[in-house]
XYZ file of C-alpha atoms in Angstrom:
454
model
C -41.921 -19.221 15.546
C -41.948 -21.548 12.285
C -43.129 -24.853 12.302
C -39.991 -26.175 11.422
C -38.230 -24.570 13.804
C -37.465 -26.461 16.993
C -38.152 -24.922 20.131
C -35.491 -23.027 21.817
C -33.835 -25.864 24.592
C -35.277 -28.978 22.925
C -33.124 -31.911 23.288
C -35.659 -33.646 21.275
C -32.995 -32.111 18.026
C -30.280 -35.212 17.879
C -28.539 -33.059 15.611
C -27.197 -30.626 18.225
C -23.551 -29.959 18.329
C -21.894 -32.019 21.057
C -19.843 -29.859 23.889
C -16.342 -29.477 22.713
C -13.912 -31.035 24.916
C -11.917 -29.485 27.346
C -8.601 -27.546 26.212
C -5.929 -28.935 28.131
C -3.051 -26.831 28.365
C -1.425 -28.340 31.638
C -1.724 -28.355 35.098
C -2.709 -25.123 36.767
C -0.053 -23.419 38.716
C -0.427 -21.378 41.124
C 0.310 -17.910 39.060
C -2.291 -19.750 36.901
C -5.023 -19.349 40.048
C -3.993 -15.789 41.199
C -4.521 -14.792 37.781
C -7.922 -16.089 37.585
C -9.175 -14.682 40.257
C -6.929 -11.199 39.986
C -10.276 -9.609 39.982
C -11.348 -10.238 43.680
C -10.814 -7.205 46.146
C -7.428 -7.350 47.636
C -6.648 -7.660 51.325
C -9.498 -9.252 51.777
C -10.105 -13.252 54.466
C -12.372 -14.326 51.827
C -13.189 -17.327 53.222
C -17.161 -17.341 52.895
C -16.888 -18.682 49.459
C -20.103 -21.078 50.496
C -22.644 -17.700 50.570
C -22.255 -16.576 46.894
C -19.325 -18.479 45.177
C -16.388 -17.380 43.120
C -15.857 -17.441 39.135
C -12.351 -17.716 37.627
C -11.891 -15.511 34.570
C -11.477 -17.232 32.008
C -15.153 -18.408 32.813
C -16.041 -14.474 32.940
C -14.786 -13.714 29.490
C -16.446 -17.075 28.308
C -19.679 -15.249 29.545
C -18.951 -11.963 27.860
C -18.417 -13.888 25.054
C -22.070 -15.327 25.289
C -23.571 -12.182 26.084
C -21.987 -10.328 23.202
C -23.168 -13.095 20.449
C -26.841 -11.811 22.247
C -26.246 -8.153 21.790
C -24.532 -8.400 17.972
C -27.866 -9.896 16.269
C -30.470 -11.270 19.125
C -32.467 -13.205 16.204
C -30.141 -15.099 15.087
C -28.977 -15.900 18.992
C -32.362 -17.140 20.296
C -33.565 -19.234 17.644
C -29.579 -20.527 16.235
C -27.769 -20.214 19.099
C -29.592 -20.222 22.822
C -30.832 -23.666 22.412
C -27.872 -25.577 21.195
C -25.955 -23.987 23.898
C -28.043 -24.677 27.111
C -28.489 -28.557 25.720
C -24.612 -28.548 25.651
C -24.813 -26.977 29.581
C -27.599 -29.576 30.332
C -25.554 -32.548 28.800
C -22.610 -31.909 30.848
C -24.556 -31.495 34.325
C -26.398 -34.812 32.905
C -23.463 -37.026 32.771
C -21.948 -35.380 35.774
C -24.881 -36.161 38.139
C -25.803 -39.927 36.513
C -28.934 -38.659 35.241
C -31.136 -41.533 32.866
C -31.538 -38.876 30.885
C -30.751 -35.100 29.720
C -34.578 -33.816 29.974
C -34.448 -34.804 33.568
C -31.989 -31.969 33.814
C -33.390 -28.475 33.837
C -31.571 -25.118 34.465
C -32.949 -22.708 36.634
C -31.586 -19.812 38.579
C -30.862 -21.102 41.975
C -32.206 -23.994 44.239
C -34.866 -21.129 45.709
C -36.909 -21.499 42.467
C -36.675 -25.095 42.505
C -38.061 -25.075 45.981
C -40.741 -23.035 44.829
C -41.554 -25.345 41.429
C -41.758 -28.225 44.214
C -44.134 -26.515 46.491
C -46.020 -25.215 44.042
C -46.760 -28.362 42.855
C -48.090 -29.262 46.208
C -49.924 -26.726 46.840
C -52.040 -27.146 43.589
C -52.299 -30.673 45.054
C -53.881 -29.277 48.104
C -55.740 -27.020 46.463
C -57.541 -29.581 44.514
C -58.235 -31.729 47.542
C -55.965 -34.081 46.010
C -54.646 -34.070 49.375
C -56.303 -33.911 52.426
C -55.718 -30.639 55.278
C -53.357 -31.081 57.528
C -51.038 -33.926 55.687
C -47.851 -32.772 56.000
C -44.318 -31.803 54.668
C -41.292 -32.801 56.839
C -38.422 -31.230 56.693
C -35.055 -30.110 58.955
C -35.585 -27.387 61.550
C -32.390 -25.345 59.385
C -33.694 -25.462 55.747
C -33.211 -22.351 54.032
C -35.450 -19.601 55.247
C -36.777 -19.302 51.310
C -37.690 -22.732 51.398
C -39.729 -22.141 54.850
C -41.339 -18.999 53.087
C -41.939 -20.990 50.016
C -43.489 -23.350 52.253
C -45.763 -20.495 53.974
C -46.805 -19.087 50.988
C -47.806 -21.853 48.660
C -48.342 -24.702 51.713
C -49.693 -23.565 54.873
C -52.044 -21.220 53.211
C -53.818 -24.049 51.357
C -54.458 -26.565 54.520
C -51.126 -28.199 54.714
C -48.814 -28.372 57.880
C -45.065 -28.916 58.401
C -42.782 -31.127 60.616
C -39.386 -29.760 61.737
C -36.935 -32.015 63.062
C -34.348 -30.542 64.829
C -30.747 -31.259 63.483
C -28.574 -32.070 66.910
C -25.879 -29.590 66.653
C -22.268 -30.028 67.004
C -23.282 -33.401 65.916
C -21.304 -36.732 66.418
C -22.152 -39.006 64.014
C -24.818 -39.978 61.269
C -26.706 -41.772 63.302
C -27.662 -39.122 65.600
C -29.493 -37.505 62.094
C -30.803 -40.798 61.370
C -32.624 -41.366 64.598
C -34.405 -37.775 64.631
C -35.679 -37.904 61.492
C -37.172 -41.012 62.315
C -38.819 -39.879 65.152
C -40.069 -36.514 62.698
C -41.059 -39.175 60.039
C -43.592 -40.351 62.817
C -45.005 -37.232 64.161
C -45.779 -36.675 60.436
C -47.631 -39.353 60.270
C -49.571 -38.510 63.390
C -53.650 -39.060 64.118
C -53.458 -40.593 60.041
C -52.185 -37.959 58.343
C -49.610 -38.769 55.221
C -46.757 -36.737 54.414
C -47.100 -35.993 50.926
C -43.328 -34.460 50.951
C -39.801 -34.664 52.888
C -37.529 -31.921 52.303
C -34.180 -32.946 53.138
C -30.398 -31.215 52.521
C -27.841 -32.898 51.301
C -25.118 -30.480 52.951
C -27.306 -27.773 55.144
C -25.981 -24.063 55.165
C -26.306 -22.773 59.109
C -24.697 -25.190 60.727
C -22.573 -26.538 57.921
C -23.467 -30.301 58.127
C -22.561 -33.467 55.337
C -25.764 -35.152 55.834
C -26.373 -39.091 55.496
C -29.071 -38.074 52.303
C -28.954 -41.819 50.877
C -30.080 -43.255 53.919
C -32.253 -40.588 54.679
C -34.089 -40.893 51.215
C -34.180 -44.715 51.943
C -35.633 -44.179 54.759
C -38.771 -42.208 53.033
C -39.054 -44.758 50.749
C -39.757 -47.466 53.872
C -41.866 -45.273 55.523
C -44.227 -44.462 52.457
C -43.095 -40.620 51.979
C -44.836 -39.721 49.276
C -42.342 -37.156 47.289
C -38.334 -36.620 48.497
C -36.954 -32.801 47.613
C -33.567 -32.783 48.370
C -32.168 -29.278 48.497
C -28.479 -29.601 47.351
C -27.583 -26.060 47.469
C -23.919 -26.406 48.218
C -23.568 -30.198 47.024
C -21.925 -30.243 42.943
C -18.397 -29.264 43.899
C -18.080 -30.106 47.005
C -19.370 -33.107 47.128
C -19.633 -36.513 44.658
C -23.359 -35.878 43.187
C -25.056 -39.327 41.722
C -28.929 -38.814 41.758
C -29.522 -42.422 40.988
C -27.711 -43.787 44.059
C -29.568 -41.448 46.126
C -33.113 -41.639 44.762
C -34.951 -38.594 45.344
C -37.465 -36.944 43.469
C -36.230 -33.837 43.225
C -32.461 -32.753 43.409
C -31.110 -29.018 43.198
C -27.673 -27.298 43.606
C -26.558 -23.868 42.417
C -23.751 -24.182 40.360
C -22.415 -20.248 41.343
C -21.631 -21.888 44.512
C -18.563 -24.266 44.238
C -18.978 -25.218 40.639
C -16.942 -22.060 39.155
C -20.087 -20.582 37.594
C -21.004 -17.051 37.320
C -24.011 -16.364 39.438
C -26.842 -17.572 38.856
C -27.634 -20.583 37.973
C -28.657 -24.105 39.197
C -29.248 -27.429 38.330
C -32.725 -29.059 38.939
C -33.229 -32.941 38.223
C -36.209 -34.180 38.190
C -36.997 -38.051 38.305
C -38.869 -40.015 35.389
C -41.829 -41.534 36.150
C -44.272 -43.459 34.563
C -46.879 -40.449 34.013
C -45.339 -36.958 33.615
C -44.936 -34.860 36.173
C -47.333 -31.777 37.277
C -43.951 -29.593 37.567
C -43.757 -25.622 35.827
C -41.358 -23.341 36.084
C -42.659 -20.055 38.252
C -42.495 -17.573 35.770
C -44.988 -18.605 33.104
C -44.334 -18.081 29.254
C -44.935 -19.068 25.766
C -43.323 -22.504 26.735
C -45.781 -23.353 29.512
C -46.644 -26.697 28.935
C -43.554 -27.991 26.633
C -42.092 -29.309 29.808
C -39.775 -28.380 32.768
C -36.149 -28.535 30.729
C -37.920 -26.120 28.209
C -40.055 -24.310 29.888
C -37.180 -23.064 31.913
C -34.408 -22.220 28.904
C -37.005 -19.583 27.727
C -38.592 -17.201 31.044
C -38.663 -14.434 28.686
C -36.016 -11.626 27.744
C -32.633 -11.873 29.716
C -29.402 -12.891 30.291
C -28.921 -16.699 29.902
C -25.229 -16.414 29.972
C -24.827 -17.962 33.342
C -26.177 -20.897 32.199
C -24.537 -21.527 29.370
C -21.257 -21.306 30.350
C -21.005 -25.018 32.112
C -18.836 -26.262 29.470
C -16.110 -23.268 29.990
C -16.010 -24.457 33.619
C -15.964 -28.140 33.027
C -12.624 -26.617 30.648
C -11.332 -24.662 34.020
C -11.812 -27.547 36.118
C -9.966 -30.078 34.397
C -6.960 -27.895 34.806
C -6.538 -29.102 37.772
C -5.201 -32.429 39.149
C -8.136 -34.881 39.530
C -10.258 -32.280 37.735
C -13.483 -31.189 39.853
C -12.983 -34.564 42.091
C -9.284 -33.379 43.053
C -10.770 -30.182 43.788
C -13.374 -31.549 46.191
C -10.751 -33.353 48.150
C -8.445 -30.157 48.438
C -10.803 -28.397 49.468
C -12.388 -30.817 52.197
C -8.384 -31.234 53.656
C -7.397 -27.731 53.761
C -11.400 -26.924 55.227
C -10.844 -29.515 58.322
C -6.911 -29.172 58.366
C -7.681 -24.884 59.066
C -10.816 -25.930 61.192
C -8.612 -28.268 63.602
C -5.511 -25.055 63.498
C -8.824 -22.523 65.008
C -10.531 -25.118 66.879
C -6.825 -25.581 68.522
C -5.953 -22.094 68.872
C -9.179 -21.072 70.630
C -9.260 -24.113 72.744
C -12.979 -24.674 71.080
C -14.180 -27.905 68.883
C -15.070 -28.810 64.998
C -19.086 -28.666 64.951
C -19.045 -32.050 63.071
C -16.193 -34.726 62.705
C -14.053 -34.381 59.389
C -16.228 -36.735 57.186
C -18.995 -35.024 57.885
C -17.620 -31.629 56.859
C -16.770 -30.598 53.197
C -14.823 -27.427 51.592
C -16.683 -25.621 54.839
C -16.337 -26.576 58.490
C -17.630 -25.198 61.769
C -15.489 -23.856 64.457
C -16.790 -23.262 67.929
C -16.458 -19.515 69.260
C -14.559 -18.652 72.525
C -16.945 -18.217 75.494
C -15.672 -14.962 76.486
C -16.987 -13.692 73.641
C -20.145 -13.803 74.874
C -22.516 -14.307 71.616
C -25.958 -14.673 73.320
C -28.262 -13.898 70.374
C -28.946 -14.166 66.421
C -28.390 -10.351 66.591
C -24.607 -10.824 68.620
C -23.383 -13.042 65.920
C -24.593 -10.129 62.815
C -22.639 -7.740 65.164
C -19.675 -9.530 65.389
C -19.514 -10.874 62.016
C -19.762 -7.041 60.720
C -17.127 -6.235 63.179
C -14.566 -8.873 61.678
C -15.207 -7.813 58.470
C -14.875 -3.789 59.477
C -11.833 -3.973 61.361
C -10.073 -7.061 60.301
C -10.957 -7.666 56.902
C -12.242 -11.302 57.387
C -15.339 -11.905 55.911
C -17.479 -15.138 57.911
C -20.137 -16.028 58.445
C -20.877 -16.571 62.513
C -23.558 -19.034 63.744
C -25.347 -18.588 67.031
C -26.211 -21.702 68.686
C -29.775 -21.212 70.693
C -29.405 -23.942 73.346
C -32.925 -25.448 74.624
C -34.156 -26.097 77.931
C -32.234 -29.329 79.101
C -29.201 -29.234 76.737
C -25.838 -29.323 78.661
C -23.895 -27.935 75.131
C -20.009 -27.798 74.304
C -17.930 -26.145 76.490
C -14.513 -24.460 75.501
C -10.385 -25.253 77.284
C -12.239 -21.697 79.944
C -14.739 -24.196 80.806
C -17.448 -21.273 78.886
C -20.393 -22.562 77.197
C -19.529 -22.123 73.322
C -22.997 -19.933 72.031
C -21.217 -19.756 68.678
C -19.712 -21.038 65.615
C -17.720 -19.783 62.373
C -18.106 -21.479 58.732
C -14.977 -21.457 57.158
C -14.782 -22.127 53.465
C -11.988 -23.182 51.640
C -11.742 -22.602 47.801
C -8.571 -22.925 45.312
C -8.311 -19.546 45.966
C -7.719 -18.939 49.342
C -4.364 -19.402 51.351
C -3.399 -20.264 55.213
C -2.918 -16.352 55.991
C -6.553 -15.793 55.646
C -7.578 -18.429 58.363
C -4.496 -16.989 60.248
C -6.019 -13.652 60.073
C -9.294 -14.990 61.625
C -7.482 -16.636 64.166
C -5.469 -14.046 65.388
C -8.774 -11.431 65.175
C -10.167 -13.705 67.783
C -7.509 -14.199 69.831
C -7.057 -10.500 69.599
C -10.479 -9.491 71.036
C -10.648 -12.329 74.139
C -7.352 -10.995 75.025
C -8.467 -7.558 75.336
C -11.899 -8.707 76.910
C -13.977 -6.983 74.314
C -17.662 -9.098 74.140
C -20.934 -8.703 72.097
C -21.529 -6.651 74.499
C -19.556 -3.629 74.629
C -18.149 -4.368 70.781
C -17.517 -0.805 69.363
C -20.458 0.317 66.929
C -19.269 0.100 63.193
């Protein structure tokens, strides 16, 4: 590259174009909506938006847009083009989160490689002896299982151990989350070790739970935790996202997830300090060394269309009444308001009270269905999706020695929950169609047990 040529995602260039602002053109209607997302399968429940997300089209043709300017003359798209453009993406996620600054703001393609930037970095810092075996990283029993594995594999292996506290589940109130992490905070700490990180999520994924992550962080900060990951996964669009009120360290959510975007991509914010940080993106190029924000816009040859796209959304979004906060509270109503109609229906419970749920909410399982194992709930789950068209996810809940559980209107045990999602897209037939597939197969006394092969 040419010595007067700034490097490709520097926001160090003041002279970058600003985003454009958003194109009003009214209120969306709902012929507006259908029409955007005419290009999802038809009669289909989809109301798992929370596993892989949904992207309107006018976002789509935004991206084909991006990836065409690639294909027509590459050149002059990487070293005129690519940079100005993820800035722009950056900018907006910047001022959307209450970042300091833009180049805390990196884009990366889902909050699985930011866990894995994280624990790298810990690792190396075990490694090096900068910390001592057997100081710890604490973290909730249901992380993600690539955060675990990033854990095994760049962790454990190097003389660090793990804490997992056990997220009570249904769960009554934040204080039940507050007091057993607590009580995980100290067995960290156990016969004088330190823990060097806390992993903590600020919605988690199975069970679906709005966790108290501001007082949890403040917590960390009292007890002398040296690092605070949060894993945000499911948290920009669904929930208000301000990483100065809460104060971690780290901070990731995908943006294919309930921010309109075209899969993948994901924010990653990483807090100033004093001294720069020891943080590199996984895959190691040309730009090792420049810095996370840049690092990260150039991993080599590919499709950076995802991520540059953010300003096409933030144009979608504003459609809508409230714009992405009038979004978030649609979806959160309709979400408990559908919970409470299945939760009524099968004479069951909400996992969580209302303000603890967001655009997803768990619904306890009838007894009679008899969902006794991890492997029951796949089965079942297929079998909704086979022969009813729904498409949900289904939780079972492993109950440990000395836990009396939830039971159901039969007086049954519930084993299991659903996670509902609700997105602009979807429409009270597809909960109704859940409902009724339930209803359907207690009536007829079919269990996990003799369910029909699919």
């Amino acid at each position: 590259m040419e010595a007067d040529e700034r490097r490709n995602g520097d926001s160090s260039n003041h002279n970058h174009r600003a985003p454009k602002k958003p194109r009003l053109s009214g209120l969306i209607t709902e012929s507006d909506i259908r029409s955007e997302f005419a290009h999802h399968q038809t009669g289909i429940a989809r109301i798992n938006n929370g596993s892989f997300g949904c992207c309107p089209g006018s976002v789509l043709e935004a991206q084909r847009e991006w990836q065409l300017r690639f294909l027509r003359q590459p050149d002059d798209f990487y070293f005129n083009r690519l940079r100005r453009g993820l800035l722009a993406s950056r900018t907006v996620i910047s001022d959307l989160i209450n970042a300091d600054d833009v180049d805390e703001v990196s884009l990366v393609d889902n909050a699985t490689t930011a866990a894995a930037i994280v624990l790298q970095k810990v690792g190396r810092c075990f490694s090096q002896g900068t910390y001592k075996k057997e100081d710890t990283v604490v973290m909730f029993h249901c992380a993600f299982q690539s955060v675990k594995k990033s854990i095994q594999a760049y962790v454990s292996r190097v003389g660090g151990s793990t804490v997992e506290v056990r997220l009570p589940f249904p769960v009554n109130s934040n204080e039940e989350i507050i007091s057993v992490f607590r009580q995980g905070l100290e067995k960290g700490r156990a016969n004088g070790r330190t823990i060097r990180l806390a992993i903590i999520d600020h919605i988690t994924s199975m069970p679906c739970v709005l966790m108290p992550v501001r007082e949890l962080v403040q917590i960390c900060r009292e007890e002398g935790v040296e690092q605070v990951f949060v894993d945000a996964a499911h948290a920009i669009g669904s929930v208000k996202v301000d990483v100065k009120d809460i104060g971690a360290d780290y901070y990731v959510s995908n943006l294919h997830k309930w921010f309109f975007c075209p899969p993948s991509i994901a924010f990653f914010y990483c807090k100033k300090r004093s001294s720069e940080s020891d943080v590199h993106h996984p895959v190691v190029s040309h730009e090792f060394g420049n810095g996370l924000p840049i690092e990260s816009a150039w991993i080599g040859t590919r499709d950076y269309s995802s991520q540059l796209v953010v300003p096409s959304v933030m144009e979608f979004v504003n459609r809508f009444e409230g714009g992405i906060e009038g979004i978030m509270i649609g979806n959160h109503d309709e979400a408990v308001r559908m919970g409470l109609m299945l939760a009524n229906a099968w004479g069951t419970n909400l996992g969580s009270p209302p303000d603890m749920c967001v655009g997803m909410v768990m619904i306890g399982l009838p007894s009679k269905l008899c969902v006794k194992s991890d492997e029951d709930a796949t089965k079942l789950r297929s079998y909704l999706r086979v022969h009813y068209s729904v498409e949900v996810p289904v939780y079972f809940l492993g109950l440990r020695d000395g836990e009396e559980g939830v039971k159901d209107k039969e007086s049954g045990l519930i084993t299991a929950y659903v996670r509902i999602s609700h997105q602009v897209y979807n429409k009270q037939e597809d909960y109704e169609r859940l409902r009724d597939a339930i209803t359907e197969l207690v009536k007829d006394q079919i269990t996990c047990q003799n369910l029909p092969a699919v």
